[in-house]
Structures are given as structure tokens and as C-alpha cells.
Amino acid sequence: GALPPAALARLRRPEARRELARRSYVDAYWRVREATPLILAAVAALTARGEREAAGFWSRHLGEELGHDLIQYRDLTAVYGGPKRADAALATLPISPPSAALVGYFHWQVRHGNPHLLMVYRYFLELFMVEMPAHAAFFRRELGRRATRTVTVHRELDRGHVKACGAYLDRHFGRDDLDALRWSADFIG
């Protein structure tokens, strides 16, 4: 449902928008920190299943993802005015329940279900960063360019990643997998 007019008026205040941006950035940091463990788990699961080509794909992707959490942590230190304040914010702002559910779903799929479904999550994240310039503009406007290096890095790098995601999905999913793909995409949405 829509927010009541009084809540919308509060969200239009500059400090409220800035705080929303800060909290969103912290929540994104918690999700980004899970990328490496998810990819490592996918490599292990696919290797155990004898799917070496797919395990190799994720191994190569790991090199791209390592360090994104460090870039985002540096952004948070700029947002909060230093490492101590950023650490204090991280200590008081845990991952949101929707983000925890999302990450938890893909952890379960990678370890116990279909590790290839991790690509649905990656595809969403890559596509979101490439096709959502208003999202990037919001963070830059509210937090400043110095504090939004993560957004800039992803917009620059992710353009080429979207095509690779689609090719991976085409290669590893057939007609019988459409329900799982749809359900996973709907869950993200």
C-alpha cells in the first residue's frame, strides 16, 4: 500500500532522504558481503556435482566480486565520517529482514537445491545496476560522489555482465526449470 501523506511529507525532508540512503547503503553492504561466500559455496557444490564448466565460470566471477565489499565499506566510511562511525552504524543496523530472506534463500539453493539458481540473483543485481540510473543518481545526490564509488564501479562493470548472465541461464536451464526460475525471480522482486 501507499504511505500516508504525513509519512510521505517526512520522507521528502532532506535529512530523512539522506538517512534512507544511508540505511539502504548499509543494507546493500550486508548483501554484498554475502557474494563471496555464496560464490564459494556454488563452486564447491558444482564441483561436487561434477559440473566443472559451471564451477569454473563461478570461480572466474569470484575474482570480479572479491573486493566489492571493501569498496562499499570505504564508501560507508565516507558516508559516516570515518571507520569508527561506520563500524558503529554497522553494529546498530543489521541486515534487513527482506535482505536476510533473499540471501538466505540463495544460500539454501546453492547448498541444498540447485546452485545454478544463484545466477538469477546475480542477473537481477547486474541488471538493476545497469538499468536503474535513477537509483544511482539518488545515492550520489544524497551521499555524494566520494561516498558512492560502489554505485559507479558497478554501473561501469556490470554492462558486460548482463549478457553473460543470460547466456548462463540459457545454458543451464530448460523448459522444465521455468517454474523454479520464475519463483526465484518473483521472490527477488
PDB file of C-alpha atoms in Angstrom:
ATOM      1  CA  GLY A   1       0.000   0.000   0.000  1.00  0.00           C
ATOM      2  CA  ALA A   2       0.826   3.651  -0.308  1.00  0.00           C
ATOM      3  CA  LEU A   3       2.300   5.591   2.582  1.00  0.00           C
ATOM      4  CA  PRO A   4       0.033   8.040   4.414  1.00  0.00           C
ATOM      5  CA  PRO A   5       0.503  11.697   3.395  1.00  0.00           C
ATOM      6  CA  ALA A   6       2.221  12.582   6.706  1.00  0.00           C
ATOM      7  CA  ALA A   7       4.807   9.816   6.201  1.00  0.00           C
ATOM      8  CA  LEU A   8       5.416  10.935   2.616  1.00  0.00           C
ATOM      9  CA  ALA A   9       5.923  14.507   3.821  1.00  0.00           C
ATOM     10  CA  ARG A  10       8.525  13.299   6.357  1.00  0.00           C
ATOM     11  CA  LEU A  11      10.343  11.306   3.659  1.00  0.00           C
ATOM     12  CA  ARG A  12      10.597  14.422   1.496  1.00  0.00           C
ATOM     13  CA  ARG A  13      12.711  16.170   4.120  1.00  0.00           C
ATOM     14  CA  PRO A  14      16.398  16.271   3.135  1.00  0.00           C
ATOM     15  CA  GLU A  15      17.634  14.611   6.337  1.00  0.00           C
ATOM     16  CA  ALA A  16      15.061  11.810   6.025  1.00  0.00           C
ATOM     17  CA  ARG A  17      16.115  11.131   2.405  1.00  0.00           C
ATOM     18  CA  ARG A  18      19.763  11.123   3.460  1.00  0.00           C
ATOM     19  CA  GLU A  19      19.062   8.711   6.321  1.00  0.00           C
ATOM     20  CA  LEU A  20      17.097   6.442   3.973  1.00  0.00           C
ATOM     21  CA  ALA A  21      20.076   6.472   1.598  1.00  0.00           C
ATOM     22  CA  ARG A  22      22.489   5.673   4.460  1.00  0.00           C
ATOM     23  CA  ARG A  23      20.399   2.783   5.728  1.00  0.00           C
ATOM     24  CA  SER A  24      19.865   1.442   2.223  1.00  0.00           C
ATOM     25  CA  TYR A  25      23.615   1.577   1.633  1.00  0.00           C
ATOM     26  CA  VAL A  26      24.270  -0.307   4.888  1.00  0.00           C
ATOM     27  CA  ASP A  27      21.719  -2.954   3.899  1.00  0.00           C
ATOM     28  CA  ALA A  28      23.330  -3.271   0.472  1.00  0.00           C
ATOM     29  CA  TYR A  29      26.706  -3.700   2.186  1.00  0.00           C
ATOM     30  CA  TRP A  30      25.393  -6.698   4.142  1.00  0.00           C
ATOM     31  CA  ARG A  31      24.109  -8.270   0.897  1.00  0.00           C
ATOM     32  CA  VAL A  32      27.384  -7.572  -0.939  1.00  0.00           C
ATOM     33  CA  ARG A  33      29.350  -9.203   1.885  1.00  0.00           C
ATOM     34  CA  GLU A  34      27.465 -12.428   1.165  1.00  0.00           C
ATOM     35  CA  ALA A  35      28.510 -12.547  -2.514  1.00  0.00           C
ATOM     36  CA  THR A  36      31.877 -14.192  -1.861  1.00  0.00           C
ATOM     37  CA  PRO A  37      30.509 -16.907   0.480  1.00  0.00           C
ATOM     38  CA  LEU A  38      27.683 -17.597  -1.988  1.00  0.00           C
ATOM     39  CA  ILE A  39      30.059 -17.937  -4.926  1.00  0.00           C
ATOM     40  CA  LEU A  40      32.482 -20.141  -2.979  1.00  0.00           C
ATOM     41  CA  ALA A  41      29.590 -22.381  -1.942  1.00  0.00           C
ATOM     42  CA  ALA A  42      28.382 -22.549  -5.575  1.00  0.00           C
ATOM     43  CA  VAL A  43      31.866 -23.542  -6.766  1.00  0.00           C
ATOM     44  CA  ALA A  44      32.022 -26.288  -4.112  1.00  0.00           C
ATOM     45  CA  ALA A  45      28.512 -27.578  -4.895  1.00  0.00           C
ATOM     46  CA  LEU A  46      29.036 -27.580  -8.660  1.00  0.00           C
ATOM     47  CA  THR A  47      32.427 -29.258  -8.297  1.00  0.00           C
ATOM     48  CA  ALA A  48      30.844 -31.952  -6.120  1.00  0.00           C
ATOM     49  CA  ARG A  49      28.199 -32.480  -8.822  1.00  0.00           C
ATOM     50  CA  GLY A  50      30.914 -32.843 -11.471  1.00  0.00           C
ATOM     51  CA  GLU A  51      29.886 -29.666 -13.269  1.00  0.00           C
ATOM     52  CA  ARG A  52      33.390 -28.334 -13.873  1.00  0.00           C
ATOM     53  CA  GLU A  53      32.485 -25.804 -16.571  1.00  0.00           C
ATOM     54  CA  ALA A  54      29.924 -24.117 -14.316  1.00  0.00           C
ATOM     55  CA  ALA A  55      32.280 -24.266 -11.323  1.00  0.00           C
ATOM     56  CA  GLY A  56      34.931 -22.594 -13.486  1.00  0.00           C
ATOM     57  CA  PHE A  57      32.503 -19.863 -14.501  1.00  0.00           C
ATOM     58  CA  TRP A  58      31.781 -19.036 -10.851  1.00  0.00           C
ATOM     59  CA  SER A  59      35.475 -19.253  -9.967  1.00  0.00           C
ATOM     60  CA  ARG A  60      36.249 -16.618 -12.595  1.00  0.00           C
ATOM     61  CA  HIS A  61      33.362 -14.493 -11.356  1.00  0.00           C
ATOM     62  CA  LEU A  62      34.746 -14.685  -7.822  1.00  0.00           C
ATOM     63  CA  GLY A  63      37.729 -12.619  -8.935  1.00  0.00           C
ATOM     64  CA  GLU A  64      35.348  -9.857 -10.035  1.00  0.00           C
ATOM     65  CA  GLU A  65      33.386  -9.881  -6.791  1.00  0.00           C
ATOM     66  CA  LEU A  66      36.262 -10.036  -4.311  1.00  0.00           C
ATOM     67  CA  GLY A  67      36.774  -6.559  -3.037  1.00  0.00           C
ATOM     68  CA  HIS A  68      33.356  -5.119  -3.861  1.00  0.00           C
ATOM     69  CA  ASP A  69      32.587  -5.302  -0.142  1.00  0.00           C
ATOM     70  CA  LEU A  70      35.827  -3.411   0.587  1.00  0.00           C
ATOM     71  CA  ILE A  71      34.873  -0.671  -1.888  1.00  0.00           C
ATOM     72  CA  GLN A  72      31.450  -0.425  -0.287  1.00  0.00           C
ATOM     73  CA  TYR A  73      32.980  -0.353   3.219  1.00  0.00           C
ATOM     74  CA  ARG A  74      35.154   2.560   2.102  1.00  0.00           C
ATOM     75  CA  ASP A  75      32.002   4.267   0.839  1.00  0.00           C
ATOM     76  CA  LEU A  76      30.419   3.746   4.264  1.00  0.00           C
ATOM     77  CA  THR A  77      33.422   5.302   5.998  1.00  0.00           C
ATOM     78  CA  ALA A  78      32.929   8.359   3.780  1.00  0.00           C
ATOM     79  CA  VAL A  79      29.176   8.390   4.444  1.00  0.00           C
ATOM     80  CA  TYR A  80      29.605   8.211   8.212  1.00  0.00           C
ATOM     81  CA  GLY A  81      32.793  10.255   8.544  1.00  0.00           C
ATOM     82  CA  GLY A  82      35.342   7.567   9.355  1.00  0.00           C
ATOM     83  CA  PRO A  83      35.837   3.874  10.160  1.00  0.00           C
ATOM     84  CA  LYS A  84      34.741   4.104  13.818  1.00  0.00           C
ATOM     85  CA  ARG A  85      31.434   5.728  12.900  1.00  0.00           C
ATOM     86  CA  ALA A  86      30.908   3.311  10.007  1.00  0.00           C
ATOM     87  CA  ASP A  87      31.589   0.350  12.322  1.00  0.00           C
ATOM     88  CA  ALA A  88      29.130   1.797  14.855  1.00  0.00           C
ATOM     89  CA  ALA A  89      26.482   2.096  12.141  1.00  0.00           C
ATOM     90  CA  LEU A  90      27.111  -1.491  11.029  1.00  0.00           C
ATOM     91  CA  ALA A  91      26.842  -2.640  14.646  1.00  0.00           C
ATOM     92  CA  THR A  92      23.450  -0.989  15.085  1.00  0.00           C
ATOM     93  CA  LEU A  93      21.974  -1.589  11.610  1.00  0.00           C
ATOM     94  CA  PRO A  94      21.876  -5.319  10.870  1.00  0.00           C
ATOM     95  CA  ILE A  95      20.725  -6.701   7.539  1.00  0.00           C
ATOM     96  CA  SER A  96      17.031  -6.042   6.965  1.00  0.00           C
ATOM     97  CA  PRO A  97      14.620  -8.998   7.153  1.00  0.00           C
ATOM     98  CA  PRO A  98      13.837  -8.896   3.387  1.00  0.00           C
ATOM     99  CA  SER A  99      17.545  -8.875   2.515  1.00  0.00           C
ATOM    100  CA  ALA A 100      18.252 -11.666   5.015  1.00  0.00           C
ATOM    101  CA  ALA A 101      15.453 -13.748   3.476  1.00  0.00           C
ATOM    102  CA  LEU A 102      16.781 -13.114  -0.021  1.00  0.00           C
ATOM    103  CA  VAL A 103      20.370 -14.020   0.821  1.00  0.00           C
ATOM    104  CA  GLY A 104      19.209 -16.988   2.916  1.00  0.00           C
ATOM    105  CA  TYR A 105      17.129 -18.351   0.040  1.00  0.00           C
ATOM    106  CA  PHE A 106      20.122 -18.368  -2.292  1.00  0.00           C
ATOM    107  CA  HIS A 107      22.420 -19.839   0.372  1.00  0.00           C
ATOM    108  CA  TRP A 108      19.944 -22.701   0.734  1.00  0.00           C
ATOM    109  CA  GLN A 109      19.634 -23.200  -3.037  1.00  0.00           C
ATOM    110  CA  VAL A 110      23.407 -23.250  -3.508  1.00  0.00           C
ATOM    111  CA  ARG A 111      23.972 -25.771  -0.710  1.00  0.00           C
ATOM    112  CA  HIS A 112      20.877 -27.972  -0.886  1.00  0.00           C
ATOM    113  CA  GLY A 113      18.892 -27.141  -4.015  1.00  0.00           C
ATOM    114  CA  ASN A 114      20.029 -26.007  -7.426  1.00  0.00           C
ATOM    115  CA  PRO A 115      23.281 -23.994  -7.263  1.00  0.00           C
ATOM    116  CA  HIS A 116      22.644 -22.686 -10.784  1.00  0.00           C
ATOM    117  CA  LEU A 117      19.778 -20.584  -9.372  1.00  0.00           C
ATOM    118  CA  LEU A 118      22.419 -18.258  -7.918  1.00  0.00           C
ATOM    119  CA  MET A 119      22.585 -16.821 -11.424  1.00  0.00           C
ATOM    120  CA  VAL A 120      19.046 -15.469 -11.039  1.00  0.00           C
ATOM    121  CA  TYR A 121      20.293 -13.380  -8.107  1.00  0.00           C
ATOM    122  CA  ARG A 122      23.392 -12.222  -9.969  1.00  0.00           C
ATOM    123  CA  TYR A 123      21.334 -11.398 -13.067  1.00  0.00           C
ATOM    124  CA  PHE A 124      18.960  -9.280 -11.013  1.00  0.00           C
ATOM    125  CA  LEU A 125      21.809  -7.380  -9.325  1.00  0.00           C
ATOM    126  CA  GLU A 126      23.687  -6.754 -12.581  1.00  0.00           C
ATOM    127  CA  LEU A 127      20.552  -5.665 -14.429  1.00  0.00           C
ATOM    128  CA  PHE A 128      19.432  -3.467 -11.551  1.00  0.00           C
ATOM    129  CA  MET A 129      22.696  -1.526 -11.519  1.00  0.00           C
ATOM    130  CA  VAL A 130      22.813  -1.123 -15.300  1.00  0.00           C
ATOM    131  CA  GLU A 131      19.193  -0.193 -15.904  1.00  0.00           C
ATOM    132  CA  MET A 132      18.423   1.880 -12.842  1.00  0.00           C
ATOM    133  CA  PRO A 133      20.222   5.195 -13.308  1.00  0.00           C
ATOM    134  CA  ALA A 134      17.684   6.937 -11.051  1.00  0.00           C
ATOM    135  CA  HIS A 135      18.766   4.597  -8.230  1.00  0.00           C
ATOM    136  CA  ALA A 136      22.419   5.541  -8.726  1.00  0.00           C
ATOM    137  CA  ALA A 137      21.523   9.229  -9.016  1.00  0.00           C
ATOM    138  CA  PHE A 138      19.586   9.084  -5.734  1.00  0.00           C
ATOM    139  CA  PHE A 139      22.618   7.734  -3.861  1.00  0.00           C
ATOM    140  CA  ARG A 140      25.009  10.210  -5.484  1.00  0.00           C
ATOM    141  CA  ARG A 141      22.695  13.116  -4.718  1.00  0.00           C
ATOM    142  CA  GLU A 142      22.076  12.128  -1.093  1.00  0.00           C
ATOM    143  CA  LEU A 143      25.513  10.774  -0.141  1.00  0.00           C
ATOM    144  CA  GLY A 144      27.895  12.460  -2.576  1.00  0.00           C
ATOM    145  CA  ARG A 145      30.190  11.073  -5.274  1.00  0.00           C
ATOM    146  CA  ARG A 146      33.005  10.382  -2.824  1.00  0.00           C
ATOM    147  CA  ALA A 147      30.733   8.066  -0.844  1.00  0.00           C
ATOM    148  CA  THR A 148      29.197   6.187  -3.783  1.00  0.00           C
ATOM    149  CA  ARG A 149      32.146   4.530  -5.514  1.00  0.00           C
ATOM    150  CA  THR A 150      30.315   1.186  -5.327  1.00  0.00           C
ATOM    151  CA  VAL A 151      27.479   2.513  -7.487  1.00  0.00           C
ATOM    152  CA  THR A 152      29.930   3.938 -10.032  1.00  0.00           C
ATOM    153  CA  VAL A 153      32.057   0.756 -10.201  1.00  0.00           C
ATOM    154  CA  HIS A 154      29.007  -1.450 -10.685  1.00  0.00           C
ATOM    155  CA  ARG A 155      27.459   0.744 -13.373  1.00  0.00           C
ATOM    156  CA  GLU A 156      30.746   0.708 -15.307  1.00  0.00           C
ATOM    157  CA  LEU A 157      31.464  -3.005 -14.973  1.00  0.00           C
ATOM    158  CA  ASP A 158      28.027  -4.571 -14.998  1.00  0.00           C
ATOM    159  CA  ARG A 159      27.061  -3.627 -18.562  1.00  0.00           C
ATOM    160  CA  GLY A 160      29.108  -6.531 -19.931  1.00  0.00           C
ATOM    161  CA  HIS A 161      27.936  -8.896 -17.202  1.00  0.00           C
ATOM    162  CA  VAL A 162      24.247  -8.850 -18.095  1.00  0.00           C
ATOM    163  CA  LYS A 163      24.785 -10.693 -21.392  1.00  0.00           C
ATOM    164  CA  ALA A 164      26.904 -13.369 -19.654  1.00  0.00           C
ATOM    165  CA  CYS A 165      24.120 -13.923 -17.114  1.00  0.00           C
ATOM    166  CA  GLY A 166      21.548 -14.543 -19.841  1.00  0.00           C
ATOM    167  CA  ALA A 167      23.867 -16.964 -21.641  1.00  0.00           C
ATOM    168  CA  TYR A 168      24.470 -18.886 -18.408  1.00  0.00           C
ATOM    169  CA  LEU A 169      20.732 -19.169 -17.745  1.00  0.00           C
ATOM    170  CA  ASP A 170      20.129 -20.374 -21.319  1.00  0.00           C
ATOM    171  CA  ARG A 171      22.879 -22.976 -20.961  1.00  0.00           C
ATOM    172  CA  HIS A 172      21.830 -24.384 -17.571  1.00  0.00           C
ATOM    173  CA  PHE A 173      18.035 -24.152 -17.583  1.00  0.00           C
ATOM    174  CA  GLY A 174      15.443 -25.700 -19.826  1.00  0.00           C
ATOM    175  CA  ARG A 175      11.671 -25.730 -20.100  1.00  0.00           C
ATOM    176  CA  ASP A 176      11.343 -27.987 -17.053  1.00  0.00           C
ATOM    177  CA  ASP A 177      13.109 -25.370 -14.928  1.00  0.00           C
ATOM    178  CA  LEU A 178      10.809 -22.439 -15.740  1.00  0.00           C
ATOM    179  CA  ASP A 179       8.809 -22.706 -12.507  1.00  0.00           C
ATOM    180  CA  ALA A 180      11.962 -22.566 -10.359  1.00  0.00           C
ATOM    181  CA  LEU A 181      13.300 -19.649 -12.393  1.00  0.00           C
ATOM    182  CA  ARG A 182      10.024 -17.735 -12.174  1.00  0.00           C
ATOM    183  CA  TRP A 183       9.645 -18.408  -8.470  1.00  0.00           C
ATOM    184  CA  SER A 184      13.204 -17.235  -7.785  1.00  0.00           C
ATOM    185  CA  ALA A 185      12.764 -14.077  -9.862  1.00  0.00           C
ATOM    186  CA  ASP A 186       9.409 -13.333  -8.187  1.00  0.00           C
ATOM    187  CA  PHE A 187      10.972 -13.867  -4.757  1.00  0.00           C
ATOM    188  CA  ILE A 188      13.655 -11.304  -5.542  1.00  0.00           C
ATOM    189  CA  GLY A 189      11.004  -8.850  -6.731  1.00  0.00           C
TER     190      GLY A 189
END
